[in-house]
Coordinates of C-alpha atoms in Angstrom, one line a residue:
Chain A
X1 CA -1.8 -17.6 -23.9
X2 CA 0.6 -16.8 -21.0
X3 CA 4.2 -18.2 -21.7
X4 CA 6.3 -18.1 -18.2
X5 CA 10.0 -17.0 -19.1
X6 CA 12.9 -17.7 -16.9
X7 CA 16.0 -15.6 -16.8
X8 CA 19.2 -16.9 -18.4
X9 CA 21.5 -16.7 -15.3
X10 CA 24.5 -15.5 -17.1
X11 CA 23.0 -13.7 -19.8
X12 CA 19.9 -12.2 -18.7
X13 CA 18.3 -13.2 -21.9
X14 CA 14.5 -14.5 -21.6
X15 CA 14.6 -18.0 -22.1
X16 CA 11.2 -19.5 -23.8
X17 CA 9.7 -22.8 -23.0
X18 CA 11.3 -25.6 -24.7
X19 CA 14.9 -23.6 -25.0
X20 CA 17.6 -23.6 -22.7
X21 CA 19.4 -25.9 -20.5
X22 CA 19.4 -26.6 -16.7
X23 CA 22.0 -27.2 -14.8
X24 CA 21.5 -28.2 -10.6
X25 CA 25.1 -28.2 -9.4
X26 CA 26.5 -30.5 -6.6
X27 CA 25.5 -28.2 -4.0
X28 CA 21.8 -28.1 -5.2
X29 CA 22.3 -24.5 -6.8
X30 CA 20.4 -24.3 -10.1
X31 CA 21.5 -22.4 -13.0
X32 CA 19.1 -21.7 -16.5
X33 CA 21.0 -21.2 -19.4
X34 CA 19.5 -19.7 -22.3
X35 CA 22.2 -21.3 -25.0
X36 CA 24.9 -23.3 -25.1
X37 CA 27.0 -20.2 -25.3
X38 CA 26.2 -19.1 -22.0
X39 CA 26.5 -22.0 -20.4
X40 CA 29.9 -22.9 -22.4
X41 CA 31.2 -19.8 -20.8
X42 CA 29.9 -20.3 -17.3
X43 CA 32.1 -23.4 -16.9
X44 CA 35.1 -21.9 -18.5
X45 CA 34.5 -19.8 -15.4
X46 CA 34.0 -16.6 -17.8
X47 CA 32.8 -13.7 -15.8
X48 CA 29.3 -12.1 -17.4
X49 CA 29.9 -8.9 -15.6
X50 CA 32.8 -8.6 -18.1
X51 CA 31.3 -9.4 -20.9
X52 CA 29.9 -6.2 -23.1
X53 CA 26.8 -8.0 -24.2
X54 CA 25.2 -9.6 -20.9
X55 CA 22.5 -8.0 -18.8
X56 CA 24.8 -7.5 -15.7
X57 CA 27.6 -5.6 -17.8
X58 CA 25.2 -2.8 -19.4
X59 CA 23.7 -2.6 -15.7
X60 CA 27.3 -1.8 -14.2
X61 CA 28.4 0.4 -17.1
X62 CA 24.8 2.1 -16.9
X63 CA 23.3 1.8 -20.1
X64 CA 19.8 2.2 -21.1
X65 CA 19.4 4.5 -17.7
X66 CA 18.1 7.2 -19.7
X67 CA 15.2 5.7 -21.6
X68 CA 14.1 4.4 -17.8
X69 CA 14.4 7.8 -16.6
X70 CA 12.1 9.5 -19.6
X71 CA 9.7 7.0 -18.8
X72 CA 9.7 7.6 -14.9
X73 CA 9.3 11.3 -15.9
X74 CA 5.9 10.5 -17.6
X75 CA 4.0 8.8 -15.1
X76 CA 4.9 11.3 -12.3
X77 CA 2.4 14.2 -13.5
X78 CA -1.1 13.7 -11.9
X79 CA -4.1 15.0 -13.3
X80 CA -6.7 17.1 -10.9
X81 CA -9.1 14.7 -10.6
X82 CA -12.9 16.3 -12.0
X83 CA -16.0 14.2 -10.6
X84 CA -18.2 14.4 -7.8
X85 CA -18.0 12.1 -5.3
X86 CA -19.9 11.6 -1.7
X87 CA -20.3 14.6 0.3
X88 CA -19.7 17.1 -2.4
X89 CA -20.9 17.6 -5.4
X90 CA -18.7 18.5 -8.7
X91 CA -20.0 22.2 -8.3
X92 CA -19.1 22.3 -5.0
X93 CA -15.6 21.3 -5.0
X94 CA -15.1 23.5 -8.0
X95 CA -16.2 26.4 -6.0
X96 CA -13.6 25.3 -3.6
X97 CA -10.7 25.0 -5.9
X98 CA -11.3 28.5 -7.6
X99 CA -11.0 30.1 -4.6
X100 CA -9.1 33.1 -3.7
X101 CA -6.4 32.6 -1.2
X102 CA -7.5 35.5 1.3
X103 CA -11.0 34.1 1.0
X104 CA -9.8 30.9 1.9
X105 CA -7.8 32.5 4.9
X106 CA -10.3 34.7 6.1
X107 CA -12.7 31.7 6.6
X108 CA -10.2 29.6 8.2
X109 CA -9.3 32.6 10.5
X110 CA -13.6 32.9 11.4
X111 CA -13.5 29.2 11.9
X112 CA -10.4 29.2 14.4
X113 CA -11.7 32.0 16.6
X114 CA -15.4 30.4 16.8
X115 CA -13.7 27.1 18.2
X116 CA -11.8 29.7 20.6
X117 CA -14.6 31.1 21.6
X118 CA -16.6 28.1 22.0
X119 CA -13.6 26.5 24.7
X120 CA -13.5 29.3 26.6
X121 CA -17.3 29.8 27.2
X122 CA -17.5 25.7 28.4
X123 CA -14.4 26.6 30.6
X124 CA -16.3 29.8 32.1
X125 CA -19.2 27.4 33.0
X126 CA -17.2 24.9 34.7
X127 CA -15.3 27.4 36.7
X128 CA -18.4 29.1 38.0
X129 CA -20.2 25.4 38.5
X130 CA -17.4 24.5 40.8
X131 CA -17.1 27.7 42.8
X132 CA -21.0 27.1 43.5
X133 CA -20.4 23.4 44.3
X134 CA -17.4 24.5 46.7
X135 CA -19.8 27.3 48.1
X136 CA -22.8 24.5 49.2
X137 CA -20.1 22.1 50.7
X138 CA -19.2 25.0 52.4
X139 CA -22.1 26.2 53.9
X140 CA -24.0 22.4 54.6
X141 CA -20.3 21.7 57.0
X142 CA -20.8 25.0 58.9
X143 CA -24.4 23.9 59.5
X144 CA -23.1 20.2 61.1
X145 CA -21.1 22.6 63.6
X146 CA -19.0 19.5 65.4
X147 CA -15.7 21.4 66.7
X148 CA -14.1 20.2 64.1
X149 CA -11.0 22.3 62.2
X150 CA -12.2 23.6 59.6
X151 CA -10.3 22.7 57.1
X152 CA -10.0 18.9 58.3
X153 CA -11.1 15.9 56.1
X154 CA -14.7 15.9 54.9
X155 CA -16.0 13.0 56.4
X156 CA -19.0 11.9 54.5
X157 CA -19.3 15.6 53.3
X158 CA -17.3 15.6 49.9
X159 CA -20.1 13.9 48.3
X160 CA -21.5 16.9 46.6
X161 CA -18.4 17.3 44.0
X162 CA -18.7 14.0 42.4
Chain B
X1 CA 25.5 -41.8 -20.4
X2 CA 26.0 -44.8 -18.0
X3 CA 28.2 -47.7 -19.3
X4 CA 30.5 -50.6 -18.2
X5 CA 33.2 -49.6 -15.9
X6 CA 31.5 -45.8 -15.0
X7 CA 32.0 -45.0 -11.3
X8 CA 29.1 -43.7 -9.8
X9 CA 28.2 -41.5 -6.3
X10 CA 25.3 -43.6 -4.2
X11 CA 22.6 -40.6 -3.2
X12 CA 21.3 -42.9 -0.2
X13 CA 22.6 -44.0 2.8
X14 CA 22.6 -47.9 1.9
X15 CA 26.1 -47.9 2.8
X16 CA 27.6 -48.5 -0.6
X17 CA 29.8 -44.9 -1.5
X18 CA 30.9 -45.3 -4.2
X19 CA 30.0 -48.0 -7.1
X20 CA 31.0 -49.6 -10.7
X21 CA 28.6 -50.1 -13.2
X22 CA 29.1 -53.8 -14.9
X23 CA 25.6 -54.3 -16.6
X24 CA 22.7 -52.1 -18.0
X25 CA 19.7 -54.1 -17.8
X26 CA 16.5 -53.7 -20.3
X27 CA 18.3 -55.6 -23.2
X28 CA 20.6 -58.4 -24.4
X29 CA 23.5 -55.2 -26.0
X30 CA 22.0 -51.8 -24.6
X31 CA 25.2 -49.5 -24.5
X32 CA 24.2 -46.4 -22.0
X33 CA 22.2 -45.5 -19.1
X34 CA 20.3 -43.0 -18.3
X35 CA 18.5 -41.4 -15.3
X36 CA 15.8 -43.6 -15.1
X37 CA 17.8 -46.9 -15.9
X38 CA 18.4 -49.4 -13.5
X39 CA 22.0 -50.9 -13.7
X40 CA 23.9 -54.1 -12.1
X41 CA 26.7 -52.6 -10.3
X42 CA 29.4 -53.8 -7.8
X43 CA 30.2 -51.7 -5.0
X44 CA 33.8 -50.3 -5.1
X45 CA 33.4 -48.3 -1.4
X46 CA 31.0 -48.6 1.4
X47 CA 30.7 -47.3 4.6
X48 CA 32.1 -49.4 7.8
X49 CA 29.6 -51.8 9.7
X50 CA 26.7 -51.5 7.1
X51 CA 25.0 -54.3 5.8
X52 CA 26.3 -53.7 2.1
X53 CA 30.1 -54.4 1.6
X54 CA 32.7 -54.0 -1.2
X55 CA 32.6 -55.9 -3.7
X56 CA 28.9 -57.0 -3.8
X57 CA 26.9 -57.1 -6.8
X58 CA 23.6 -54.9 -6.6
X59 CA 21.5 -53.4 -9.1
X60 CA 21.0 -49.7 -8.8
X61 CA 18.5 -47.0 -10.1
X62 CA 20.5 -44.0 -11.9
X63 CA 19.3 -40.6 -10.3
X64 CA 21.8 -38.1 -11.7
X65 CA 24.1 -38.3 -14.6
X66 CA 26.5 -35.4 -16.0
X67 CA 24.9 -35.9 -19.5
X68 CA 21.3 -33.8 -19.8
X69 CA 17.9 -35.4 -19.4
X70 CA 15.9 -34.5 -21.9
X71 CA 12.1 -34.1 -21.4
X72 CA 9.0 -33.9 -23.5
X73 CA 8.5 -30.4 -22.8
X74 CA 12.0 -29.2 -24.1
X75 CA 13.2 -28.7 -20.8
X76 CA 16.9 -30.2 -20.1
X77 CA 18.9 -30.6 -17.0
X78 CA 21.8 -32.1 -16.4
X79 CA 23.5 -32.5 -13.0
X80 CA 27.4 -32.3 -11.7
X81 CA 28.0 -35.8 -11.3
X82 CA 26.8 -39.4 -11.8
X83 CA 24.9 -40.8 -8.9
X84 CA 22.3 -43.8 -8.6
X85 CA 20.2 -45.2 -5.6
X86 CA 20.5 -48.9 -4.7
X87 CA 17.6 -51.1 -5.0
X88 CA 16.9 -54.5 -4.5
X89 CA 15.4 -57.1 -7.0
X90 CA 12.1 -55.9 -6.8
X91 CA 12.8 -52.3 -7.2
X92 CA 12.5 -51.5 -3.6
X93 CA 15.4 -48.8 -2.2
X94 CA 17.9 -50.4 0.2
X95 CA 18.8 -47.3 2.1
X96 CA 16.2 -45.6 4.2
X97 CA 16.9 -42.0 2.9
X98 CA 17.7 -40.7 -0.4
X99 CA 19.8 -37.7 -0.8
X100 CA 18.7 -36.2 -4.0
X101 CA 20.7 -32.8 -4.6
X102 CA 18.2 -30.4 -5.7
X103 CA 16.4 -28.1 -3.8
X104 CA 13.2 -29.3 -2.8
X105 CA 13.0 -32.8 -3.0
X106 CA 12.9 -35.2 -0.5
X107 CA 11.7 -38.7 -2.4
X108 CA 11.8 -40.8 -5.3
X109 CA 9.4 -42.9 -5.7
X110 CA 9.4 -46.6 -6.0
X111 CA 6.8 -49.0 -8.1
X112 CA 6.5 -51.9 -5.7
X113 CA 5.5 -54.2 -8.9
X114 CA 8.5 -53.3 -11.0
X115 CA 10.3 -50.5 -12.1
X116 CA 8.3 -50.3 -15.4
X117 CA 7.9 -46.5 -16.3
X118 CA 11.7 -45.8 -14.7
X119 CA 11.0 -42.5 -15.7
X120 CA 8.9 -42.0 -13.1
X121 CA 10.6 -42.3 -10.6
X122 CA 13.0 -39.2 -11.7
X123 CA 9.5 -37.8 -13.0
X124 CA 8.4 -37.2 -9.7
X125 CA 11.4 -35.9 -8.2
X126 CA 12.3 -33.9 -11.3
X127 CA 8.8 -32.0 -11.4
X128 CA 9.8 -30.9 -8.0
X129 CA 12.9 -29.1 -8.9
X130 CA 11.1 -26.0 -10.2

């Protein structure tokens, strides 16, 4: 069974079901009290964060940081995860991980100059595509022969780079 | 703890401010009140050019009280200051709006028949508090 606590407001103790009193003050603020002592010294107008024993003093003064640090500290190592999943087998991504790092490099380096390789062929094509297309415009305008200058707007003639 | 004499706040806008309990109704020598209770009062302040005036004997529903309510499930509350609703002979509210001071809430509820289970009424509003 799930019990819901509440927060003592002065305290900071839990408070269980069936403890504790409520109080809803005239400007609809409500405060939980987890015993009459708390709520004795809330309307004596006691302060909790000078009080050694309340939740918001050891918070100020810093107690108990330590504990919350070691256990920080624990969950922070991560463990290299070990199973195959899709698209590589447990083999294959062992392989990968006990790799050497000029291996590694080298491969990179292969890959890198391929893809350079690669741009500048498709950008030698397309350079010698357009110098042909410019070449038949060319050539089909001569042919038409109107005295026209001859580098005026290609009326009806720039169909040929599209 | 409502008795004879205890000056209560008015949590709707009936026009009565500020009233005087002179009765507890339920039986022939009941000493106190309680949230829940309905009370014969007289009204010892109203507001200006409302239909309730000083000096007129209502009965009133008790909505908040200094002392703690206690509930079934252990839970307590207890509020800042003594405040009741004004009601008519059947248990109907006289004011039009009901100021209840928790955050929340907008109604009590009214029985029409009678305000038999007078815990109810605070039952409704008081589930609504948290």
């Amino acid at each position: 069974m799930v019990l819901k606590t509440e927060l003592c407001r002065f305290s900071g103790a839990k408070i269980y079901p069936g403890k504790g009193i409520r109080f809803v003050r005239a400007d609809s603020q409500v405060f939980l009290f987890s015993n009459s002592k708390c709520k004795r010294y809330f309307h004596n107008r006691l302060r909790p964060a000078k009080l050694t024993w309340t939740a918001v003093y050891r918070k100020q003064h810093k107690k108990d940081i330590h504990a919350e640090a070691v256990k920080k500290r624990r969950r922070a190592t991560k463990k290299p995860y070990s199973r195959s999943i899709v698209g590589a087998t447990l083999e294959v991504i062992q392989k990968k991980r006990t790799e050497k790092a000029e291996v590694r490099d080298a491969a990179r380096a292969a890959a890198l100059r391929e893809i350079k390789e690669r741009i500048k062929k498709t950008k030698d094509e397309k350079k010698a595509k357009k110098a042909e297309v410019t070449a038949k415009t060319q050539k089909t305008q001569a042919k038409a022969g109107l005295p026209k200058a001859p580098k005026g707007p290609k009326i009806g003639g720039g169909g040929g780079k599209r | 703890m409502i008795q004879p004499q205890t000056l209560l706040n008015v949590a709707d806008n009936s026009g009565a401010r500020e009233l005087m309990c002179i009765r507890i109704l339920g039986a022939s020598n009941r000493r106190y009140a309680h949230i829940g209770d309905v009370i014969v009062a007289v009204i010892k302040e109203a507001v200006p050019n409302m239909p309730l005036e000083r000096s007129e004997v209502i009965r009133a529903v008790i909505v908040r009280t200094c002392k703690e309510l206690k509930r079934e499930n252990g839970m307590r509350i207890r509020y800042d200051d003594n405040a009741a609703v004004v009601i008519d002979q059947e248990g109907n509210p006289k004011g039009t709006r009901v100021l209840v001071q928790s955050p929340g809430i907008e109604r009590i509820e009214f029985h029409k028949n009678r305000l038999i289970s007078s815990r109810s009424i605070i039952v409704v509003d008081e589930i609504m508090i948290e």
